[in-house]
Coordinates of C-alpha atoms in Angstrom, one line a residue:
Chain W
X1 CA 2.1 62.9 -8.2
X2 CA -1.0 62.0 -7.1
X3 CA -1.6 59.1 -9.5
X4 CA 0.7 57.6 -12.4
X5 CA -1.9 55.4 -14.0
X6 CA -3.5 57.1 -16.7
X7 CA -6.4 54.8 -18.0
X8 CA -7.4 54.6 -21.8
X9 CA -10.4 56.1 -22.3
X10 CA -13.2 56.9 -25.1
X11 CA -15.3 60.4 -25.0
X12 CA -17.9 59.3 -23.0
X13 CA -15.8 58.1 -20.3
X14 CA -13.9 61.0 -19.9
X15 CA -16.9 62.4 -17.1
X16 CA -15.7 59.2 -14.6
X17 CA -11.8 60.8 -14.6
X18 CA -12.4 64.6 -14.4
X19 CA -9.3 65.9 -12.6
X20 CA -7.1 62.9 -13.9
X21 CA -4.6 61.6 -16.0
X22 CA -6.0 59.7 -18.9
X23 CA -4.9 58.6 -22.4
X24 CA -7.4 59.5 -24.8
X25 CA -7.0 57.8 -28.7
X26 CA -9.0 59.3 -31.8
X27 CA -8.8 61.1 -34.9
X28 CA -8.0 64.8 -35.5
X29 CA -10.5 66.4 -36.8
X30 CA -9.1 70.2 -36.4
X31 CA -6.4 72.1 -34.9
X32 CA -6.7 75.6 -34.3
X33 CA -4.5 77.7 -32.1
X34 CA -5.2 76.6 -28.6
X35 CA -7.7 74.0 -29.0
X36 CA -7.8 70.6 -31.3
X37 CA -11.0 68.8 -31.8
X38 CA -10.7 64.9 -32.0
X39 CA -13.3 62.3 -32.6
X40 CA -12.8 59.6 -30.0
X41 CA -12.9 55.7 -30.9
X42 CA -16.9 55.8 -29.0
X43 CA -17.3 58.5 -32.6
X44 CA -17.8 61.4 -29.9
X45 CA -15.8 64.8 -30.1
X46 CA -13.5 65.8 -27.6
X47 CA -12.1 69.3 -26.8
X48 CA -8.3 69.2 -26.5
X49 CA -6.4 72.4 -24.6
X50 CA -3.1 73.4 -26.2
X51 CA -0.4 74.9 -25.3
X52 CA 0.7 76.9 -28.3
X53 CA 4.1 75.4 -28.4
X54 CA 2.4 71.6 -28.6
X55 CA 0.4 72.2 -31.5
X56 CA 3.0 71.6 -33.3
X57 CA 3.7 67.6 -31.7
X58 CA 0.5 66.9 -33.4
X59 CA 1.3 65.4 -36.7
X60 CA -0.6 62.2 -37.5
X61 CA -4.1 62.1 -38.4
X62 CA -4.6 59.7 -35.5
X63 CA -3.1 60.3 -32.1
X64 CA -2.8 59.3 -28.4
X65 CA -3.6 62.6 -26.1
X66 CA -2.3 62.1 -23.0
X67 CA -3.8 64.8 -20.5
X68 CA -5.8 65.8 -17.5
X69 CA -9.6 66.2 -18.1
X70 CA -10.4 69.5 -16.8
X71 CA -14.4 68.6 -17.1
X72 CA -16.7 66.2 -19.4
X73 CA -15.5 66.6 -23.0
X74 CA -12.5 68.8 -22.4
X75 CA -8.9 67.3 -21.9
X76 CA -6.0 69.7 -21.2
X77 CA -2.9 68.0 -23.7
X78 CA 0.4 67.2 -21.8
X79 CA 1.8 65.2 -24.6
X80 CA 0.9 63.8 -28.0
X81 CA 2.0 60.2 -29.1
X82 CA 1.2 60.1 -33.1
X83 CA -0.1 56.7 -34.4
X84 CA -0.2 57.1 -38.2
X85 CA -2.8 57.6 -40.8
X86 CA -4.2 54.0 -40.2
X87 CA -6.0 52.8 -36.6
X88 CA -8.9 50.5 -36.4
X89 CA -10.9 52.6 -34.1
X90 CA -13.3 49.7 -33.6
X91 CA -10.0 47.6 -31.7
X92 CA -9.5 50.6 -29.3
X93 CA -12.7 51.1 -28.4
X94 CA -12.7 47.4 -27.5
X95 CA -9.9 48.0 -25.3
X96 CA -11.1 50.9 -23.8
X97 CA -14.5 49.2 -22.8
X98 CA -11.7 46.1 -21.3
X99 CA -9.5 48.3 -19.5
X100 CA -12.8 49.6 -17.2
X101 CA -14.6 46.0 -16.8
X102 CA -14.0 44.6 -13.2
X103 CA -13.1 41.4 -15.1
X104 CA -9.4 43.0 -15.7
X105 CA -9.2 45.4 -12.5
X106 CA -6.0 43.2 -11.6
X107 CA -4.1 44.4 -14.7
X108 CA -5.6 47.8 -16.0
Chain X
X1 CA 45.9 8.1 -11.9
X2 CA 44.2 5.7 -13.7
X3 CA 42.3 5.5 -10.6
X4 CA 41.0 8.9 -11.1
X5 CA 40.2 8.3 -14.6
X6 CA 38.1 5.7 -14.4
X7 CA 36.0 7.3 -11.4
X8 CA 32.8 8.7 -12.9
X9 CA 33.0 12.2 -10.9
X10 CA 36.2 13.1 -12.4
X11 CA 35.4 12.4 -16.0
X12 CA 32.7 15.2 -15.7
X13 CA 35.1 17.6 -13.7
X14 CA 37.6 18.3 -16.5
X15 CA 34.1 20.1 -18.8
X16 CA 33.5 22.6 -15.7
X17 CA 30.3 21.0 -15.6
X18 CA 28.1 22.9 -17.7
X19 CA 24.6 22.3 -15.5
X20 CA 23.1 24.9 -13.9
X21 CA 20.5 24.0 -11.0
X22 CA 17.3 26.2 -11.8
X23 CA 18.5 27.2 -15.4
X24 CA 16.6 24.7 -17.4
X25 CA 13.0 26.0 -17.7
X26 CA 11.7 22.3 -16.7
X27 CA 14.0 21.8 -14.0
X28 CA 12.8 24.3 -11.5
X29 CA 8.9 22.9 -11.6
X30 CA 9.4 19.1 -12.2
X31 CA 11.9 18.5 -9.9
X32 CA 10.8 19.8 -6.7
X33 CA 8.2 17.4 -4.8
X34 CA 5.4 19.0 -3.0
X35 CA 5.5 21.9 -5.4
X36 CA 3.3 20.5 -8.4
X37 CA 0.6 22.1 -7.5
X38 CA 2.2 25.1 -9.2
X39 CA 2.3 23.4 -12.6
X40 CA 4.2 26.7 -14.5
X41 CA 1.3 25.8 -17.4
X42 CA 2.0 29.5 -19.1
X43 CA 3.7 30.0 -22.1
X44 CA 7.1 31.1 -21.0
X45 CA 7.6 34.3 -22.7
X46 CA 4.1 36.3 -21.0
X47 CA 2.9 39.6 -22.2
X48 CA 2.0 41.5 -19.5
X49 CA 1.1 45.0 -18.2
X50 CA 3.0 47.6 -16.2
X51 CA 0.4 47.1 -13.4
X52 CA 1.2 43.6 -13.1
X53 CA 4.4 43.7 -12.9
X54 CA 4.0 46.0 -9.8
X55 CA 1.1 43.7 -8.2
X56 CA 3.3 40.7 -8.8
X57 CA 4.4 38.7 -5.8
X58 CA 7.4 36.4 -4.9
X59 CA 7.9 33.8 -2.2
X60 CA 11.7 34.8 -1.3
X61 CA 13.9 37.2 -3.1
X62 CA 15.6 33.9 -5.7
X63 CA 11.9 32.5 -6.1
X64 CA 9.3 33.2 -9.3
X65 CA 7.6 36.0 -9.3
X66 CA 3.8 35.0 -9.8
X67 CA 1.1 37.1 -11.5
X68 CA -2.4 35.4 -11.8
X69 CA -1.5 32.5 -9.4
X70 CA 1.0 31.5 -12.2
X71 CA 4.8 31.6 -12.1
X72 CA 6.5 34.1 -14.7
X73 CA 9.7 33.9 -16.3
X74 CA 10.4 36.3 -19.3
X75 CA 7.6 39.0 -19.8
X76 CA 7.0 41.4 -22.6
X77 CA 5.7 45.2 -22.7
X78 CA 4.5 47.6 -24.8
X79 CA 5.0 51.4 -23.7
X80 CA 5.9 54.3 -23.5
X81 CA 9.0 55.7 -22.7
X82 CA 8.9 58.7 -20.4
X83 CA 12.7 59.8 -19.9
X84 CA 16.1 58.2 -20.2
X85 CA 19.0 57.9 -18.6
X86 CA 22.5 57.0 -20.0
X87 CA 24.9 55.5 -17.5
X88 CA 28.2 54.4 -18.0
X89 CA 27.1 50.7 -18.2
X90 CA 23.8 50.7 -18.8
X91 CA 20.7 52.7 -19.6
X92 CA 17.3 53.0 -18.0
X93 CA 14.5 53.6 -19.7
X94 CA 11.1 55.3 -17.6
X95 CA 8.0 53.4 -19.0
X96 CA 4.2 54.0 -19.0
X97 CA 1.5 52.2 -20.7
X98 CA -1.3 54.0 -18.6
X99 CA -1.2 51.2 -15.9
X100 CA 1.8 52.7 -14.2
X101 CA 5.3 53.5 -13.9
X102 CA 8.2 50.7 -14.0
X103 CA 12.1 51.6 -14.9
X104 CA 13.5 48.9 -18.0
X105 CA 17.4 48.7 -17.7
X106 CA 19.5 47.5 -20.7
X107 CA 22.9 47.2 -20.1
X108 CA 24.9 47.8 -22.7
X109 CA 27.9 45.3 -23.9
X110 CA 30.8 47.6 -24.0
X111 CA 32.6 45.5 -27.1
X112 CA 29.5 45.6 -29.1
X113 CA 28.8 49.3 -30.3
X114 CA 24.8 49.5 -30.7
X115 CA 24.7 51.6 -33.6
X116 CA 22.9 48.9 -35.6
X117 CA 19.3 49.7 -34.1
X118 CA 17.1 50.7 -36.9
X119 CA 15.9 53.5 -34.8
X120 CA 17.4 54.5 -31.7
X121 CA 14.8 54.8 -28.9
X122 CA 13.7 58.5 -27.7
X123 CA 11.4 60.1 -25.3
X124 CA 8.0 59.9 -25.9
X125 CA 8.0 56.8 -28.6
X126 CA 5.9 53.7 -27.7
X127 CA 8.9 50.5 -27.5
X128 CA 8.1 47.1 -27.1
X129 CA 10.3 45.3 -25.1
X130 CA 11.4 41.5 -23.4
X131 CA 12.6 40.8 -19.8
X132 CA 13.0 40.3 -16.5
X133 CA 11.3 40.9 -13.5
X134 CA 13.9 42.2 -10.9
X135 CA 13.8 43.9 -6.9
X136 CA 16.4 45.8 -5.6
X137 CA 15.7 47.4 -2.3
X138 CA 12.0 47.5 -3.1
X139 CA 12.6 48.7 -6.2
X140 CA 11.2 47.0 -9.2
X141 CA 12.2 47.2 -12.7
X142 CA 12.9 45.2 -16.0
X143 CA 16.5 43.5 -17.0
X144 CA 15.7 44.1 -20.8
X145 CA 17.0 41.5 -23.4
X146 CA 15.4 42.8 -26.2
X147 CA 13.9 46.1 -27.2
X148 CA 12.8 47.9 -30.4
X149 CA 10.7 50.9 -31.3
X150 CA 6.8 49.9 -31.6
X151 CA 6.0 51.4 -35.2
X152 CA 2.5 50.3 -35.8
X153 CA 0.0 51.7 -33.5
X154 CA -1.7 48.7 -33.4
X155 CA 0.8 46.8 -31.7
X156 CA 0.2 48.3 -28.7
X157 CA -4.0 47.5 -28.5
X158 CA -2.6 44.0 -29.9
X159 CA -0.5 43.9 -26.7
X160 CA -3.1 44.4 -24.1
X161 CA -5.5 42.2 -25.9
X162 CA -2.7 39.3 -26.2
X163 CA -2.1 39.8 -22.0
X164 CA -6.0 39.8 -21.4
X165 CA -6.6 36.4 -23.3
X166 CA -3.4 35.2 -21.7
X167 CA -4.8 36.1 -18.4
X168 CA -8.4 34.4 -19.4
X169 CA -6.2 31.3 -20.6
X170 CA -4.4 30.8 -17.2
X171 CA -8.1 31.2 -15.5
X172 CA -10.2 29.0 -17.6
X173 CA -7.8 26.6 -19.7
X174 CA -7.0 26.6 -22.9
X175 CA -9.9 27.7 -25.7
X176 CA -12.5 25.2 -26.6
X177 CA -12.8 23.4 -23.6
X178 CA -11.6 19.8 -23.9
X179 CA -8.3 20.3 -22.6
X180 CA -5.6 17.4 -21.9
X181 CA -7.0 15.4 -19.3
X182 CA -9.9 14.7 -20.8
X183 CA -8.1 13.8 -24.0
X184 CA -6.0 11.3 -22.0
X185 CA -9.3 9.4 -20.2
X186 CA -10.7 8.9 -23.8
X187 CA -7.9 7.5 -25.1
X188 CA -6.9 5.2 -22.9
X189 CA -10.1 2.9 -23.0
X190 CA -9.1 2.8 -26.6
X191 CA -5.9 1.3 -26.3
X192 CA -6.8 -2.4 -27.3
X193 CA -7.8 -1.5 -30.9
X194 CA -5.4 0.2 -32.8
X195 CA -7.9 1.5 -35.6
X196 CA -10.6 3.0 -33.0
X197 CA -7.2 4.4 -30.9
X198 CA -5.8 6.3 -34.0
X199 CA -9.6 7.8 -34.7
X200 CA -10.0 9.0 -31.7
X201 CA -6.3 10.4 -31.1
X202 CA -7.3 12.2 -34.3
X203 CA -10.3 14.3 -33.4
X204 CA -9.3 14.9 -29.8
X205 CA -6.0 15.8 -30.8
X206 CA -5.5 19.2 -28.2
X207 CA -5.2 22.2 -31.1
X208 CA -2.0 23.6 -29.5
X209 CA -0.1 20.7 -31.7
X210 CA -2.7 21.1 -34.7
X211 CA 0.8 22.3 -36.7
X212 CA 2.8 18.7 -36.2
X213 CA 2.3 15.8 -38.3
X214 CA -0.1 12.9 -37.5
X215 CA 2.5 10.4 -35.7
X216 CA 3.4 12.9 -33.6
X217 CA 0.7 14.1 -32.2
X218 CA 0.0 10.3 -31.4
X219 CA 3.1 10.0 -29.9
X220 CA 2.2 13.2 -27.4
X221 CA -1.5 11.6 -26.9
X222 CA 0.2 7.6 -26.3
X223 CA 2.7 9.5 -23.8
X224 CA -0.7 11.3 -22.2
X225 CA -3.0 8.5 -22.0
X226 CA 0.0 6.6 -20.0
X227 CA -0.5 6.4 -16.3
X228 CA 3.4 7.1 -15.4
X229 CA 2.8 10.5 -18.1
X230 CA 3.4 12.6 -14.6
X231 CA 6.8 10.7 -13.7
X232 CA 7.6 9.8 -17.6
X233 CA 6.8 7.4 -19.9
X234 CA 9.7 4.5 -21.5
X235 CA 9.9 4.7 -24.9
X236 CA 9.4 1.2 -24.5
X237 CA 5.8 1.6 -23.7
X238 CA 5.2 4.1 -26.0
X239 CA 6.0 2.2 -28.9
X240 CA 3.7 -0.6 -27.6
X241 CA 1.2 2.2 -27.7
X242 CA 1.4 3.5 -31.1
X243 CA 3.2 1.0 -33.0
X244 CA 5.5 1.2 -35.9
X245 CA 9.0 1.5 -36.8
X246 CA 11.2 1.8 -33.9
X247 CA 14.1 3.9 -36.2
X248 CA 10.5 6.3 -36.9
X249 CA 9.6 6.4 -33.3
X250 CA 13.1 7.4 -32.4
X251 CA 13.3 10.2 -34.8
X252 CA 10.0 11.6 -33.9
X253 CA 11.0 11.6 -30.3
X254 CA 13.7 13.2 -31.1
X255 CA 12.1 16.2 -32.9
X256 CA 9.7 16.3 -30.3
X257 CA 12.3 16.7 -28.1
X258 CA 14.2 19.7 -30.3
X259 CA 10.3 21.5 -30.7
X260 CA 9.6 21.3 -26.8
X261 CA 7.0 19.6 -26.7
X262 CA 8.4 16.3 -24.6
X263 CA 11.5 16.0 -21.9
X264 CA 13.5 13.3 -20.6
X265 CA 12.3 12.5 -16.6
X266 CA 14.3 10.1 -15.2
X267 CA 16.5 8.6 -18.1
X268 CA 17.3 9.6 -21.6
X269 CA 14.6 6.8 -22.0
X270 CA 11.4 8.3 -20.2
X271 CA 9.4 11.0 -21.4
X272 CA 6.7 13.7 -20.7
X273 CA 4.7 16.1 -22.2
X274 CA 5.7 19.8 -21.1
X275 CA 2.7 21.4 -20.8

């Protein structure tokens, strides 16, 4: 238990959190076998590690990954949180950007 | 015994007396001198994050907790729930919204059977949820009131947005920067003509009563522009203020009164603006 925050994040923000918890929100765009590809609310593609057992937990076409980023573009999945067929990708990527700005350090 | 009976304490004895010090939400502000520089000017319901509520501080164990320099009552958060644990009386919920970690009890009411939820909450869904900020030994978590499964995804972006502006709000004021006080100084040099007064009560009119009717809203701005508005107004003066019918006056106050927006200071008779 290193840390228990896990900060929202878009694809190109995964390279400031390699090594840690983060919660990543986009759209599935594949899932095959060990690996899922999802377009993040930035429109950039992220690599998502399964364990074969989880593929399964993804259902939705959009979805909250919550995993470890093992390096730039590649999360490892430790659970999946499915958010429908309908997110306005444009309103998490505004809170992604709000959750990093120094402006909201106090709460995110 | 007639003695007793006409003695004013006792008449109120027989009822239990139903007032409880620190239980009205104006009570604890207004009514302690020296503290109002710590005007509670948040709504009183406060969305809030799970970081906050683990940054937030407290002057002694019975006091408010305070987030943002401003005092906190009932706070609402959207997240997710990590495990739970059914007790006997009550059940704790483990909740993360990527801020942190906080633990949300519900205790159950043993003669109500809660098999009315809509959906029962499970790991792993997102829940929004109202409550309390509580310590025990160092411990903090939530004495929930109210809690239901989050279905649309949205809700929880619309969450952190709704606790950012509130944040913003309790920095910089309310939106569109004429807030009361300036209202108030406008009005005042007004006063003498009735026409110019109503005009201008009109368009500076503060938007968080844009919903009530005219009169009202002159009423709120005639209490306002009053010097005494701090310690309350008497109705007496705030009918010289805005005129009319005193049965009108009366009835407004009244569902000013039911809506929030004034209180009774010192008498039944003296009013001011929560805010």
């Amino acid at each position: 238990m290193s840390d228990i925050t896990s900060p929202r994040v878009n694809s190109a923000r995964l390279a400031d959190h390699v090594g840690r918890h983060v919660r990543l929100a986009g759209k599935v765009l594949k899932v095959a076998g060990d690996a899922a590809i999802v377009e993040a609310s930035d429109g950039g593609n992220v690599e998502v590690k399964i364990l074969g057992s989880q593929a399964a937990t993804i259902k939705d076409q959009y979805v909250e990954i919550v995993g470890q980023v093992t390096e730039p573009g590649v999360v490892k999945m430790l659970n999946c949180i499915n958010l429908g067929d309908k997110l306005d990708m444009a309103i998490v990527d505004f809170v992604v950007e709000k959750w990093h700005s120094p402006q909201f350090s106090s709460m995110f | 015994m007639s003695q007793f009976s006409q003695n004013p304490y006792y008449k109120g004895g027989g009822g239990g007396g139903g007032f409880m010090a620190g239980d009205s939400p104006f009570g604890s502000n207004s009514g302690t001198p020296g503290s109002g520089h710590k005007r509670n000017n948040s709504p009183s319901v406060r969305p809030v994050t799970i970081k906050q509520i683990l940054t937030a501080t407290q002057v002694h164990s019975e006091a408010d907790w305070v987030i943002d320099n401003a005092e906190v009552g009932t706070v609402t958060v959207v997240a997710q729930v990590i495990s739970i644990q059914k007790q006997a009386t009550n059940i704790v919920y483990n909740l993360d919204d990527g801020t942190g970690r906080l633990e949300a009890r519900h205790w159950v009411d043993p003669s109500a059977m809660e098999e009315d939820e809509e959906e029962p909450v499970t790991e792993g869904v997102v829940i929004y949820m109202m409550g309390n900020i509580k310590a025990f030994s160092n411990k903090r978590y939530i004495n929930t009131s109210q809690k239901r499964v989050s279905k649309d995804p949205h809700e929880i972006y619309f969450h952190l947005l709704n606790a950012m502006t509130t944040k913003l709000q309790l920095e910089r004021g309310p939106p569109n920067g004429s807030g009361v006080p300036t209202v108030s100084s406008s009005t005042k040099t007004e006063r003498g003509d009735a026409s110019a007064y109503t005009a201008q009560a009109t368009i500076s009119t503060n938007n968080q009563w844009a919903s009530l009717p005219a009169f009202h809203q002159q009423v709120l701005n005639a209490i306002l522009s009053h010097p005494a508005s701090e310690l309350g107004v008497d109705v007496g003066a705030i009918a010289k203020i805005v005129g009319g019918q005193a049965a009108h006056l009366s009835a407004t106050l009244d569902s000013l009164l039911d809506g929030g927006h004034i209180y009774t200071t010192v008498d039944e008779s003296h009013f001011a603006v929560s805010q």
